[in-house]
Short mmCIF file of C-alpha atoms in Angstrom, two decimals:
data_model
loop_
_atom_site.label_atom_id
_atom_site.label_comp_id
_atom_site.label_asym_id
_atom_site.label_seq_id
_atom_site.Cartn_x
_atom_site.Cartn_y
_atom_site.Cartn_z
CA THR A 1 -8.47 -13.21 -7.39
CA GLN A 2 -7.17 -11.93 -4.05
CA LEU A 3 -3.61 -13.17 -3.60
CA LEU A 4 -3.47 -12.17 0.07
CA GLU A 5 -6.44 -12.82 2.34
CA GLN A 6 -6.54 -10.83 5.55
CA SER A 7 -8.80 -11.65 8.46
CA PRO A 8 -10.71 -10.33 10.18
CA GLN A 9 -11.62 -7.35 8.02
CA PHE A 10 -13.05 -5.43 10.99
CA LEU A 11 -12.22 -5.64 14.67
CA SER A 12 -13.62 -3.54 17.51
CA ILE A 13 -12.21 -4.28 20.96
CA GLN A 14 -11.83 -2.71 24.38
CA GLU A 15 -8.58 -1.18 25.58
CA GLY A 16 -6.35 -3.81 27.20
CA GLU A 17 -7.54 -6.75 25.09
CA ASN A 18 -5.26 -8.84 22.89
CA LEU A 19 -5.86 -9.49 19.20
CA THR A 20 -4.41 -11.33 16.22
CA VAL A 21 -4.68 -10.44 12.54
CA TYR A 22 -4.00 -13.12 9.94
CA CYS A 23 -2.64 -12.83 6.42
CA ASN A 24 -2.83 -15.94 4.22
CA SER A 25 -1.89 -16.78 0.66
CA SER A 26 -1.39 -19.76 -1.61
CA SER A 27 1.63 -17.95 -3.09
CA VAL A 28 5.17 -17.76 -1.81
CA PHE A 29 6.59 -14.30 -1.26
CA SER A 30 10.20 -13.21 -0.95
CA SER A 31 9.18 -11.08 2.03
CA LEU A 32 6.07 -10.04 3.90
CA GLN A 33 5.54 -6.50 5.10
CA TRP A 34 3.06 -5.02 7.58
CA TYR A 35 1.85 -1.45 7.34
CA ARG A 36 -0.42 0.75 9.43
CA GLN A 37 -2.48 3.49 7.81
CA GLU A 38 -4.35 6.35 9.42
CA PRO A 39 -7.14 8.34 7.70
CA GLY A 40 -5.83 10.77 5.12
CA GLU A 41 -2.31 9.40 5.19
CA GLY A 42 -0.33 6.80 3.29
CA PRO A 43 0.58 3.42 4.79
CA VAL A 44 3.56 3.45 7.15
CA LEU A 45 5.86 0.44 7.30
CA LEU A 46 5.86 -1.39 10.64
CA VAL A 47 8.05 -4.40 9.86
CA THR A 48 9.46 -6.60 7.12
CA VAL A 49 9.84 -10.35 7.66
CA VAL A 50 12.07 -12.23 5.27
CA THR A 51 12.92 -15.68 6.61
CA GLY A 52 10.38 -18.48 6.98
CA GLY A 53 9.51 -18.92 10.67
CA GLU A 54 10.86 -15.49 11.56
CA VAL A 55 9.37 -13.68 14.54
CA LYS A 56 9.84 -9.96 15.12
CA LYS A 57 8.68 -7.87 18.06
CA LEU A 58 7.95 -4.17 18.04
CA LYS A 59 6.94 -3.14 21.58
CA ARG A 60 3.47 -4.71 22.04
CA LEU A 61 3.31 -5.97 18.44
CA THR A 62 4.56 -9.42 17.45
CA PHE A 63 4.90 -10.39 13.80
CA GLN A 64 5.41 -13.92 12.52
CA PHE A 65 6.22 -15.23 9.02
CA GLY A 66 5.05 -18.75 8.26
CA ASP A 67 7.60 -21.49 7.67
CA ALA A 68 6.54 -21.78 4.01
CA ARG A 69 6.62 -17.98 3.54
CA LYS A 70 2.98 -17.93 2.47
CA ASP A 71 1.31 -16.52 5.56
CA SER A 72 1.89 -14.15 8.44
CA SER A 73 0.26 -12.93 11.61
CA LEU A 74 0.26 -9.78 13.69
CA HIS A 75 -0.47 -10.06 17.40
CA ILE A 76 -1.11 -7.00 19.55
CA THR A 77 -0.93 -7.32 23.32
CA ALA A 78 -2.90 -5.00 25.59
CA ALA A 79 -4.29 -2.86 22.77
CA GLN A 80 -4.42 0.90 23.26
CA PRO A 81 -6.71 3.47 21.59
CA GLY A 82 -3.64 4.74 19.76
CA ASP A 83 -3.44 1.39 17.95
CA THR A 84 -6.64 2.25 16.07
CA GLY A 85 -6.13 2.23 12.31
CA LEU A 86 -6.06 0.16 9.14
CA TYR A 87 -3.51 -2.66 9.25
CA LEU A 88 -2.26 -3.95 5.92
CA CYS A 89 -0.15 -6.95 5.07
CA ALA A 90 1.73 -6.94 1.79
CA GLY A 91 3.71 -9.62 0.01
CA LEU A 92 6.72 -8.83 -2.15
CA GLN A 93 6.81 -10.90 -5.32
CA LEU A 94 10.11 -11.91 -6.90
CA ALA A 95 9.45 -9.50 -9.77
CA GLY A 96 9.48 -6.62 -7.29
CA LYS A 97 5.74 -5.97 -7.13
CA LEU A 98 4.19 -5.46 -3.67
CA ILE A 99 0.70 -6.97 -3.35
CA PHE A 100 -1.58 -5.88 -0.51
CA GLY A 101 -4.27 -7.69 1.39
CA GLN A 102 -7.71 -6.11 1.88
CA GLY A 103 -6.73 -4.65 5.23
CA THR A 104 -8.02 -4.99 8.80
CA THR A 105 -9.75 -2.00 10.33
CA LEU A 106 -9.02 -1.99 14.06
CA GLN A 107 -10.92 0.14 16.55
CA VAL A 108 -9.77 0.15 20.16
CA LYS A 109 -12.27 1.71 22.52
CA PRO A 110 -11.13 3.33 25.77
CA GLY B 1 12.92 16.01 0.47
CA ALA B 2 12.63 13.75 3.47
CA GLY B 3 9.56 11.90 2.29
CA VAL B 4 7.45 11.10 -0.76
CA SER B 5 5.47 14.15 -1.84
CA GLN B 6 2.26 13.96 -3.83
CA SER B 7 0.26 16.78 -5.37
CA PRO B 8 -2.43 17.84 -5.40
CA ARG B 9 -3.75 16.37 -2.11
CA TYR B 10 -7.32 16.70 -3.35
CA LYS B 11 -8.69 16.92 -6.87
CA VAL B 12 -12.28 17.27 -7.98
CA ALA B 13 -12.79 16.63 -11.68
CA LYS B 14 -15.86 16.76 -13.85
CA ARG B 15 -16.60 13.54 -15.68
CA GLY B 16 -14.72 13.54 -18.97
CA GLN B 17 -11.97 15.87 -17.75
CA ASP B 18 -8.29 14.88 -17.92
CA VAL B 19 -6.24 14.93 -14.69
CA ALA B 20 -2.54 14.68 -13.86
CA LEU B 21 -1.27 13.52 -10.48
CA ARG B 22 2.32 14.17 -9.48
CA CYS B 23 4.71 12.18 -7.30
CA ASP B 24 8.10 13.36 -6.00
CA PRO B 25 9.88 10.29 -4.59
CA ILE B 26 12.65 10.29 -2.01
CA SER B 27 15.84 11.49 -3.67
CA GLY B 28 17.88 8.59 -4.98
CA HIS B 29 15.12 5.99 -4.76
CA VAL B 30 15.25 3.93 -7.92
CA SER B 31 11.88 2.18 -7.61
CA LEU B 32 8.55 4.02 -7.81
CA PHE B 33 5.07 2.55 -7.55
CA TRP B 34 1.53 3.79 -8.08
CA TYR B 35 -1.42 2.30 -6.23
CA GLN B 36 -5.17 2.96 -6.22
CA GLN B 37 -7.03 2.65 -2.92
CA ALA B 38 -10.75 2.56 -2.23
CA LEU B 39 -12.00 3.61 1.20
CA GLY B 40 -11.21 1.02 3.88
CA GLN B 41 -9.54 -1.34 1.40
CA GLY B 42 -5.97 -2.30 0.67
CA PRO B 43 -4.09 -0.49 -2.10
CA GLU B 44 -4.33 -2.03 -5.57
CA PHE B 45 -1.18 -2.08 -7.71
CA LEU B 46 -1.27 0.08 -10.84
CA THR B 47 2.27 0.37 -12.21
CA TYR B 48 5.95 0.22 -11.30
CA PHE B 49 9.10 2.02 -12.48
CA GLN B 50 12.74 1.25 -11.95
CA ASN B 51 14.52 4.50 -12.77
CA GLU B 52 12.83 5.71 -15.97
CA ALA B 53 11.82 2.26 -17.18
CA GLN B 54 8.20 1.21 -16.65
CA LEU B 55 8.66 -2.46 -15.78
CA ASP B 56 5.07 -3.39 -15.04
CA LYS B 57 1.83 -1.64 -15.97
CA SER B 58 -0.43 -4.63 -15.60
CA GLY B 59 -2.58 -2.94 -12.95
CA LEU B 60 -3.65 0.07 -15.01
CA PRO B 61 -7.46 -0.32 -15.31
CA SER B 62 -7.77 0.92 -18.89
CA ASP B 63 -5.96 2.72 -21.67
CA ARG B 64 -7.24 5.98 -20.17
CA PHE B 65 -4.54 5.60 -17.51
CA PHE B 66 -0.98 6.52 -18.37
CA ALA B 67 2.11 6.93 -16.18
CA GLU B 68 5.55 8.29 -16.92
CA ARG B 69 8.85 8.95 -15.17
CA PRO B 70 10.98 10.48 -17.92
CA GLU B 71 14.10 11.32 -15.93
CA GLY B 72 13.92 8.59 -13.34
CA SER B 73 12.76 10.92 -10.58
CA VAL B 74 9.38 12.69 -10.61
CA SER B 75 6.47 10.65 -11.92
CA THR B 76 3.09 11.67 -13.27
CA LEU B 77 -0.05 9.55 -13.41
CA LYS B 78 -2.45 10.84 -16.03
CA ILE B 79 -6.08 9.84 -16.34
CA GLN B 80 -7.90 10.83 -19.50
CA ARG B 81 -11.66 11.29 -19.80
CA THR B 82 -12.23 10.60 -16.11
CA GLN B 83 -15.18 8.45 -15.05
CA GLN B 84 -16.93 8.21 -11.69
CA GLU B 85 -15.37 4.80 -11.04
CA ASP B 86 -11.95 6.50 -11.12
CA SER B 87 -12.77 8.20 -7.80
CA ALA B 88 -10.26 6.89 -5.27
CA VAL B 89 -7.07 7.76 -3.43
CA TYR B 90 -3.99 7.41 -5.60
CA LEU B 91 -0.88 6.53 -3.64
CA CYS B 92 2.72 6.78 -4.76
CA ALA B 93 5.55 4.89 -3.05
CA SER B 94 9.30 4.71 -3.55
CA SER B 95 11.97 2.27 -2.48
CA ALA B 96 15.74 2.41 -2.50
CA HIS B 97 16.25 -1.15 -3.65
CA ARG B 98 14.48 -4.16 -5.02
CA SER B 99 15.99 -6.15 -2.18
CA ARG B 100 13.39 -8.13 -0.28
CA GLY B 101 14.34 -6.56 3.02
CA TYR B 102 13.42 -3.03 2.05
CA GLY B 103 10.03 -1.53 2.67
CA TYR B 104 8.30 1.14 0.68
CA THR B 105 7.80 4.76 1.72
CA PHE B 106 4.38 6.06 0.76
CA GLY B 107 3.17 9.56 0.12
CA SER B 108 -0.06 10.85 1.66
CA GLY B 109 -1.92 10.29 -1.59
CA THR B 110 -4.15 12.29 -3.92
CA ARG B 111 -7.87 11.93 -3.31
CA LEU B 112 -9.60 12.14 -6.68
CA THR B 113 -13.34 12.74 -6.82
CA VAL B 114 -15.04 12.61 -10.19
CA VAL B 115 -18.43 14.34 -10.26
#
């Protein structure tokens, strides 16, 4: 049973386009984290959202935590080839375990 | 060190061989996690330590997998009698706190190939 469902799993877009990645669950998490991973490296933390309804911006990336703390989204404006990578959402359970979604592979073509 | 260090980066093992994967967390980080990751997929939880105590090992696939962190710092993930399905990247992560606002710092992983 996948606790965190990410969609889409694959996304190939042209440079300059906007995109949104969704992360949904039937479980409540104490926080939701987004990571980006490049080939041959470990995931790198982008942001942590803690409060239901919270919105955080990181340059062209906007992260939102759902009011019920069960879902989240990542929106990228004017995607660049450097945004290419595997995007992972992860929910932190109360017991301290971090559960990952399946990931979204993003390819931005110049 | 400044980051989480894992060794070796690559390991090729013959089926049936035992392997040991090492993780050096960030100094002072109390929490340490092991994950298994298939190509293009999200990491799957294996086990979790707080200091030297293994608090959760529910993700270990079988009794061939064993992890330890005897002094609350370096951790070793051992896989006995490796099988082809054990081929994956094994990631280690550490965190300073259990607080919900803290993210994890991951190492670059060990890519294990069982032939």
